[in-house]
Amino acid sequence: MAALGDPRLPFGVLGGLALGVAAGVLATVLALPGARIEWEGVPVAAGTLAAPGESQASPVFPAPPAERAADRHAPPADPLPQLLEPGPYGALPRIAPDGLTPLLAYARTDPAPPEGVPWIGLVVRGLGLSRRHTEAALALPPQIALAFSPYAEALPAAMRAARRWGHEVMLGLPVDTGDPLVDPGPLAVVPGAPEVEARLLRLLARGQGYGAVLLAHADGSAADSLAPVLAQLRGRGLGIVLAPPANPAAATERVSGAGVQAVVVLDGEPDPAAIDFAFGRLEAAALKTGAAIGLMDGLPLALERLAQWLPGLAHKGFALVPPGRILQRLGEGP
């Protein structure tokens, strides 16, 4: 199973979407107040981390409206027991005995658009640290995946709410690249460290029912040092997205052991023109490689620009595709 950007990516196709309806949902979301969504690099004392399933950290999230609850293309609301195994820090994702992978099991099943249309996937990341931002993200179009911070409390409840609203779910994995300007927090994976496997298992046990992971600050330049981590993630049947730095000038394509990346940070610079330019870079990456994924923290400004950009996507010849489907096309097996 390959990370996003593998050169094997075909110029395939996937489900047509009602983008006008999606824009209406976004307009509703923009009415919600809120500040910037925080990302994985939030230092948290290890003793304050809530254990998965802790009742005191299980808030009740709003139920989806009837049309979202009846979405037949949505992933299963509850984690599938056959995709879990015991671990030292809690249940861990695994490939089922019959070969079913978490990536496939928790992916949306939207129908395919016309053949030859390049794919664009979107991920809102860093969720779970603010209930307000998490609830705003739930109301986004269901084809947009939601990635949760491992530092968030009540991850199982938040992830279940996201699946009930029809979203694919990802788990954010912070990576310590040695950059003094980035604090990935105490749970971060440190490439090459003796305890790297233990840290990875602890991170993976933070949530359940996710089909992919989002490695923060792990663009192509860091992928080689993460080879053992990537191998274990693939061995568990998970899709992998390597997130480049938030620097909007960072290259969207880098050759590495994981392939050519096609990931664009959309709101690294909180400026309307910069965000619009990032959407253009996302389109260019999709045209060049056949598919690309855009990452955003979900700032109100970014959501406003998204609402302006999304309705014209099909007219430009692109299809909004659930990211899990893009990752499936990179390799059908671990």
CSV table of C-alpha atoms in Angstrom, one decimal:
chain,number,residue,atom,x,y,z
A,1,MET,CA,0.0,0.0,0.0
A,2,ALA,CA,1.7,3.2,-1.1
A,3,ALA,CA,1.8,6.7,0.3
A,4,LEU,CA,0.1,9.5,-1.6
A,5,GLY,CA,2.1,10.4,-4.7
A,6,ASP,CA,3.3,7.0,-5.9
A,7,PRO,CA,4.1,7.1,-9.6
A,8,ARG,CA,1.8,4.2,-10.1
A,9,LEU,CA,-1.2,6.5,-9.7
A,10,PRO,CA,-3.5,6.1,-12.7
A,11,PHE,CA,-5.5,8.9,-14.3
A,12,GLY,CA,-8.6,7.1,-13.1
A,13,VAL,CA,-11.9,8.4,-12.0
A,14,LEU,CA,-14.3,8.4,-9.1
A,15,GLY,CA,-17.8,9.6,-8.0
A,16,GLY,CA,-19.6,12.6,-9.3
A,17,LEU,CA,-20.7,15.1,-6.6
A,18,ALA,CA,-23.3,17.8,-6.2
A,19,LEU,CA,-20.8,20.7,-5.7
A,20,GLY,CA,-23.6,23.3,-5.5
A,21,VAL,CA,-25.1,21.7,-2.5
A,22,ALA,CA,-21.6,21.4,-1.0
A,23,ALA,CA,-21.2,25.2,-1.3
A,24,GLY,CA,-24.4,25.7,0.5
A,25,VAL,CA,-23.2,23.6,3.4
A,26,LEU,CA,-20.0,25.6,3.5
A,27,ALA,CA,-21.9,28.9,3.7
A,28,THR,CA,-23.7,27.6,6.8
A,29,VAL,CA,-20.3,26.6,8.3
A,30,LEU,CA,-18.9,30.1,7.7
A,31,ALA,CA,-21.5,31.5,10.0
A,32,LEU,CA,-19.9,29.8,13.0
A,33,PRO,CA,-17.5,31.9,15.0
A,34,GLY,CA,-14.0,30.7,15.8
A,35,ALA,CA,-10.3,31.1,15.8
A,36,ARG,CA,-7.6,29.2,14.1
A,37,ILE,CA,-7.7,25.4,14.4
A,38,GLU,CA,-4.6,24.2,16.3
A,39,TRP,CA,-2.4,21.5,14.7
A,40,GLU,CA,-0.6,18.5,16.2
A,41,GLY,CA,2.3,20.5,17.5
A,42,VAL,CA,0.6,21.4,20.8
A,43,PRO,CA,2.7,20.4,23.8
A,44,VAL,CA,0.6,18.4,26.3
A,45,ALA,CA,1.8,16.8,29.5
A,46,ALA,CA,1.8,13.0,29.0
A,47,GLY,CA,-0.2,12.6,32.2
A,48,THR,CA,-3.1,14.6,30.8
A,49,LEU,CA,-3.7,12.5,27.8
A,50,ALA,CA,-7.1,10.9,28.0
A,51,ALA,CA,-7.3,7.2,27.3
A,52,PRO,CA,-9.4,6.0,24.4
A,53,GLY,CA,-13.0,5.4,25.5
A,54,GLU,CA,-12.6,7.4,28.8
A,55,SER,CA,-16.2,8.3,29.8
A,56,GLN,CA,-15.3,11.6,31.3
A,57,ALA,CA,-13.9,12.7,27.9
A,58,SER,CA,-16.7,11.5,25.7
A,59,PRO,CA,-18.8,14.5,24.7
A,60,VAL,CA,-22.0,14.2,22.8
A,61,PHE,CA,-21.6,15.6,19.3
A,62,PRO,CA,-24.6,16.8,17.3
A,63,ALA,CA,-26.4,14.1,15.3
A,64,PRO,CA,-26.3,14.4,11.5
A,65,PRO,CA,-29.4,15.6,9.7
A,66,ALA,CA,-31.6,12.9,8.2
A,67,GLU,CA,-30.0,13.1,4.7
A,68,ARG,CA,-26.5,12.7,6.1
A,69,ALA,CA,-27.6,9.9,8.4
A,70,ALA,CA,-29.1,8.1,5.4
A,71,ASP,CA,-25.9,8.5,3.2
A,72,ARG,CA,-25.4,5.0,1.8
A,73,HIS,CA,-21.8,5.9,0.7
A,74,ALA,CA,-20.7,6.8,4.2
A,75,PRO,CA,-18.1,4.7,6.1
A,76,PRO,CA,-19.4,2.5,9.0
A,77,ALA,CA,-20.2,4.5,12.1
A,78,ASP,CA,-18.5,2.1,14.5
A,79,PRO,CA,-15.1,0.5,14.4
A,80,LEU,CA,-15.1,-3.0,12.9
A,81,PRO,CA,-13.9,-5.6,15.5
A,82,GLN,CA,-12.1,-7.6,12.8
A,83,LEU,CA,-9.9,-4.7,12.0
A,84,LEU,CA,-8.6,-4.3,15.6
A,85,GLU,CA,-6.1,-6.2,17.6
A,86,PRO,CA,-4.8,-5.8,21.3
A,87,GLY,CA,-1.8,-3.7,21.8
A,88,PRO,CA,0.3,-2.4,24.7
A,89,TYR,CA,-1.5,0.9,24.8
A,90,GLY,CA,-4.9,-0.1,23.5
A,91,ALA,CA,-6.5,-1.5,20.4
A,92,LEU,CA,-4.5,-1.2,17.2
A,93,PRO,CA,-5.6,-1.2,13.5
A,94,ARG,CA,-4.8,-4.4,11.5
A,95,ILE,CA,-5.7,-6.1,8.3
A,96,ALA,CA,-8.6,-8.5,8.8
A,97,PRO,CA,-8.1,-12.3,8.4
A,98,ASP,CA,-10.0,-12.1,5.1
A,99,GLY,CA,-7.7,-9.4,3.8
A,100,LEU,CA,-9.9,-6.4,4.4
A,101,THR,CA,-7.9,-3.3,5.2
A,102,PRO,CA,-8.8,-0.3,7.3
A,103,LEU,CA,-8.2,1.9,4.2
A,104,LEU,CA,-10.8,0.1,2.2
A,105,ALA,CA,-13.3,-0.6,5.1
A,106,TYR,CA,-13.5,3.0,6.2
A,107,ALA,CA,-13.5,4.7,2.8
A,108,ARG,CA,-16.5,6.3,1.2
A,109,THR,CA,-18.0,4.5,-1.7
A,110,ASP,CA,-19.1,7.4,-4.0
A,111,PRO,CA,-19.8,6.4,-7.6
A,112,ALA,CA,-17.3,7.2,-10.3
A,113,PRO,CA,-17.4,10.3,-12.5
A,114,PRO,CA,-16.6,10.3,-16.2
A,115,GLU,CA,-13.3,8.6,-17.1
A,116,GLY,CA,-10.3,10.8,-17.5
A,117,VAL,CA,-11.2,13.4,-14.9
A,118,PRO,CA,-8.4,14.3,-12.5
A,119,TRP,CA,-9.1,13.8,-8.8
A,120,ILE,CA,-8.9,16.3,-6.0
A,121,GLY,CA,-9.2,15.3,-2.4
A,122,LEU,CA,-9.5,17.6,0.6
A,123,VAL,CA,-8.5,17.0,4.3
A,124,VAL,CA,-9.3,19.3,7.2
A,125,ARG,CA,-6.6,18.5,9.8
A,126,GLY,CA,-5.8,19.1,13.5
A,127,LEU,CA,-9.4,18.5,14.7
A,128,GLY,CA,-10.4,17.4,18.2
A,129,LEU,CA,-8.6,20.2,20.1
A,130,SER,CA,-11.5,22.6,19.8
A,131,ARG,CA,-15.1,21.3,20.0
A,132,ARG,CA,-16.3,24.4,18.0
A,133,HIS,CA,-14.0,23.7,15.2
A,134,THR,CA,-14.7,20.0,15.2
A,135,GLU,CA,-18.5,20.6,15.0
A,136,ALA,CA,-17.9,23.1,12.1
A,137,ALA,CA,-15.9,20.5,10.2
A,138,LEU,CA,-18.6,17.9,10.7
A,139,ALA,CA,-21.0,20.1,8.6
A,140,LEU,CA,-18.5,20.3,5.6
A,141,PRO,CA,-19.4,18.2,2.5
A,142,PRO,CA,-18.9,14.5,3.5
A,143,GLN,CA,-16.4,13.9,0.7
A,144,ILE,CA,-13.9,16.0,2.7
A,145,ALA,CA,-11.9,13.9,5.1
A,146,LEU,CA,-11.3,14.9,8.7
A,147,ALA,CA,-8.0,14.3,10.4
A,148,PHE,CA,-7.8,14.4,14.2
A,149,SER,CA,-4.9,15.3,16.4
A,150,PRO,CA,-3.6,12.6,18.7
A,151,TYR,CA,-3.5,15.2,21.5
A,152,ALA,CA,-7.3,15.6,21.4
A,153,GLU,CA,-9.3,14.1,24.2
A,154,ALA,CA,-12.3,11.8,23.4
A,155,LEU,CA,-10.9,10.8,20.0
A,156,PRO,CA,-13.1,7.7,19.7
A,157,ALA,CA,-16.2,9.9,20.2
A,158,ALA,CA,-15.0,12.6,17.8
A,159,MET,CA,-14.1,10.1,15.1
A,160,ARG,CA,-17.4,8.2,15.4
A,161,ALA,CA,-19.2,11.6,15.0
A,162,ALA,CA,-17.2,12.3,11.9
A,163,ARG,CA,-18.1,8.9,10.4
A,164,ARG,CA,-21.8,9.4,11.3
A,165,TRP,CA,-21.7,12.6,9.4
A,166,GLY,CA,-20.3,10.7,6.4
A,167,HIS,CA,-16.6,11.7,6.6
A,168,GLU,CA,-13.6,9.5,6.1
A,169,VAL,CA,-11.4,9.8,9.2
A,170,MET,CA,-7.6,10.1,9.5
A,171,LEU,CA,-5.3,10.1,12.5
A,172,GLY,CA,-2.6,12.8,12.6
A,173,LEU,CA,0.8,11.5,13.5
A,174,PRO,CA,3.3,14.2,14.5
A,175,VAL,CA,6.9,13.7,13.4
A,176,ASP,CA,9.9,15.3,15.1
A,177,THR,CA,12.2,16.3,12.2
A,178,GLY,CA,14.6,18.2,14.4
A,179,ASP,CA,13.3,21.6,13.3
A,180,PRO,CA,13.8,24.0,16.3
A,181,LEU,CA,10.8,26.1,15.1
A,182,VAL,CA,8.4,23.2,15.2
A,183,ASP,CA,7.3,21.6,18.5
A,184,PRO,CA,5.5,18.3,17.6
A,185,GLY,CA,4.7,17.5,21.2
A,186,PRO,CA,5.6,14.6,23.5
A,187,LEU,CA,4.0,11.9,21.4
A,188,ALA,CA,5.9,12.7,18.2
A,189,VAL,CA,7.6,10.0,16.3
A,190,VAL,CA,11.3,10.5,16.2
A,191,PRO,CA,12.9,8.8,13.2
A,192,GLY,CA,15.7,6.6,14.1
A,193,ALA,CA,15.1,6.8,17.9
A,194,PRO,CA,15.2,3.5,19.9
A,195,GLU,CA,11.6,4.1,21.1
A,196,VAL,CA,10.2,4.9,17.7
A,197,GLU,CA,8.0,1.7,17.6
A,198,ALA,CA,6.6,2.2,21.1
A,199,ARG,CA,5.7,5.8,20.2
A,200,LEU,CA,4.1,4.7,17.0
A,201,LEU,CA,2.0,2.1,18.8
A,202,ARG,CA,0.9,4.5,21.4
A,203,LEU,CA,-0.2,7.0,18.7
A,204,LEU,CA,-2.1,4.4,16.7
A,205,ALA,CA,-4.0,3.4,19.8
A,206,ARG,CA,-5.3,6.9,20.5
A,207,GLY,CA,-8.3,6.4,18.1
A,208,GLN,CA,-10.2,3.8,16.3
A,209,GLY,CA,-12.0,3.5,13.0
A,210,TYR,CA,-9.6,5.5,10.8
A,211,GLY,CA,-8.4,4.3,7.4
A,212,ALA,CA,-5.4,6.5,6.9
A,213,VAL,CA,-2.8,8.5,8.8
A,214,LEU,CA,-1.5,12.0,8.1
A,215,LEU,CA,2.2,12.4,9.0
A,216,ALA,CA,2.8,16.0,9.9
A,217,HIS,CA,6.0,17.8,8.7
A,218,ALA,CA,6.9,14.6,6.8
A,219,ASP,CA,7.3,15.6,3.2
A,220,GLY,CA,9.4,13.7,0.7
A,221,SER,CA,12.7,14.9,2.3
A,222,ALA,CA,11.8,13.1,5.5
A,223,ALA,CA,10.2,10.0,4.0
A,224,ASP,CA,13.5,8.0,3.7
A,225,SER,CA,14.2,8.3,7.5
A,226,LEU,CA,10.7,7.2,8.2
A,227,ALA,CA,10.9,4.0,6.1
A,228,PRO,CA,10.4,1.6,9.1
A,229,VAL,CA,7.4,3.7,10.3
A,230,LEU,CA,5.9,3.7,6.8
A,231,ALA,CA,6.4,-0.1,6.5
A,232,GLN,CA,4.6,-0.8,9.7
A,233,LEU,CA,1.7,1.5,8.7
A,234,ARG,CA,1.4,-0.2,5.4
A,235,GLY,CA,1.5,-3.6,7.2
A,236,ARG,CA,-1.5,-2.5,9.1
A,237,GLY,CA,-3.5,-1.7,6.0
A,238,LEU,CA,-3.5,2.0,6.5
A,239,GLY,CA,-3.3,4.7,3.8
A,240,ILE,CA,-0.5,7.3,4.3
A,241,VAL,CA,-0.5,11.0,3.5
A,242,LEU,CA,2.9,12.8,4.0
A,243,ALA,CA,2.1,16.4,4.9
A,244,PRO,CA,4.6,19.0,3.7
A,245,PRO,CA,5.5,22.0,5.9
A,246,ALA,CA,3.0,24.7,6.1
A,247,ASN,CA,5.3,27.0,4.1
A,248,PRO,CA,3.2,27.8,1.1
A,249,ALA,CA,6.4,27.9,-1.0
A,250,ALA,CA,7.2,24.3,-0.2
A,251,ALA,CA,7.4,22.0,-3.2
A,252,THR,CA,4.3,19.9,-3.8
A,253,GLU,CA,6.2,17.2,-5.5
A,254,ARG,CA,9.4,15.5,-4.2
A,255,VAL,CA,10.9,12.2,-5.1
A,256,SER,CA,11.6,9.9,-2.2
A,257,GLY,CA,11.3,6.4,-1.1
A,258,ALA,CA,7.6,6.9,-0.8
A,259,GLY,CA,7.2,8.2,-4.3
A,260,VAL,CA,6.2,11.6,-5.7
A,261,GLN,CA,4.1,13.6,-3.4
A,262,ALA,CA,1.0,15.5,-4.6
A,263,VAL,CA,0.0,17.2,-1.4
A,264,VAL,CA,-0.7,21.0,-1.1
A,265,VAL,CA,-1.1,23.0,2.1
A,266,LEU,CA,-4.0,25.4,1.2
A,267,ASP,CA,-4.0,27.8,4.2
A,268,GLY,CA,-0.4,28.0,5.2
A,269,GLU,CA,-0.6,31.8,4.6
A,270,PRO,CA,-3.8,33.4,6.0
A,271,ASP,CA,-4.4,35.7,3.0
A,272,PRO,CA,-7.2,35.4,0.4
A,273,ALA,CA,-5.0,35.7,-2.6
A,274,ALA,CA,-2.5,33.2,-1.2
A,275,ILE,CA,-5.2,30.7,-0.5
A,276,ASP,CA,-6.7,31.1,-4.0
A,277,PHE,CA,-3.2,30.6,-5.4
A,278,ALA,CA,-2.8,27.4,-3.3
A,279,PHE,CA,-6.0,26.1,-4.8
A,280,GLY,CA,-4.5,26.8,-8.2
A,281,ARG,CA,-1.4,24.8,-7.2
A,282,LEU,CA,-3.7,22.0,-6.1
A,283,GLU,CA,-5.4,21.9,-9.5
A,284,ALA,CA,-2.0,22.0,-11.3
A,285,ALA,CA,-0.7,19.0,-9.2
A,286,ALA,CA,-3.9,17.0,-10.0
A,287,LEU,CA,-3.5,17.7,-13.7
A,288,LYS,CA,0.2,16.6,-13.6
A,289,THR,CA,-0.1,13.5,-11.5
A,290,GLY,CA,-3.8,12.5,-12.0
A,291,ALA,CA,-4.7,13.2,-8.3
A,292,ALA,CA,-3.8,15.5,-5.5
A,293,ILE,CA,-4.8,16.2,-1.9
A,294,GLY,CA,-5.2,19.6,-0.3
A,295,LEU,CA,-4.7,20.1,3.4
A,296,MET,CA,-6.3,22.9,5.4
A,297,ASP,CA,-6.7,23.7,9.1
A,298,GLY,CA,-10.2,25.1,8.5
A,299,LEU,CA,-9.7,28.8,9.2
A,300,PRO,CA,-12.9,30.8,8.5
A,301,LEU,CA,-11.0,32.6,5.8
A,302,ALA,CA,-10.0,29.3,4.2
A,303,LEU,CA,-13.5,28.0,4.3
A,304,GLU,CA,-14.8,31.2,2.7
A,305,ARG,CA,-12.3,30.7,-0.2
A,306,LEU,CA,-13.3,27.0,-0.4
A,307,ALA,CA,-16.9,28.0,-0.7
A,308,GLN,CA,-16.0,30.2,-3.7
A,309,TRP,CA,-13.7,27.6,-5.3
A,310,LEU,CA,-15.7,24.4,-4.9
A,311,PRO,CA,-18.7,25.1,-7.1
A,312,GLY,CA,-16.5,25.7,-10.2
A,313,LEU,CA,-14.5,22.6,-9.7
A,314,ALA,CA,-16.5,20.3,-12.0
A,315,HIS,CA,-16.7,23.1,-14.7
A,316,LYS,CA,-12.9,23.1,-14.7
A,317,GLY,CA,-12.9,19.4,-15.4
A,318,PHE,CA,-12.0,18.1,-11.9
A,319,ALA,CA,-13.8,15.7,-9.5
A,320,LEU,CA,-13.9,16.1,-5.7
A,321,VAL,CA,-13.0,12.6,-4.5
A,322,PRO,CA,-12.8,11.2,-1.0
A,323,PRO,CA,-9.1,11.0,-0.1
A,324,GLY,CA,-9.4,7.4,0.9
A,325,ARG,CA,-10.3,6.5,-2.7
A,326,ILE,CA,-7.3,8.3,-4.0
A,327,LEU,CA,-5.1,6.3,-1.6
A,328,GLN,CA,-6.7,3.1,-2.6
A,329,ARG,CA,-5.6,3.7,-6.2
A,330,LEU,CA,-2.0,3.8,-5.0
A,331,GLY,CA,-1.9,0.1,-4.2
A,332,GLU,CA,-4.5,-2.4,-3.3
A,333,GLY,CA,-2.4,-4.3,-0.8
A,334,PRO,CA,0.1,-3.6,2.0
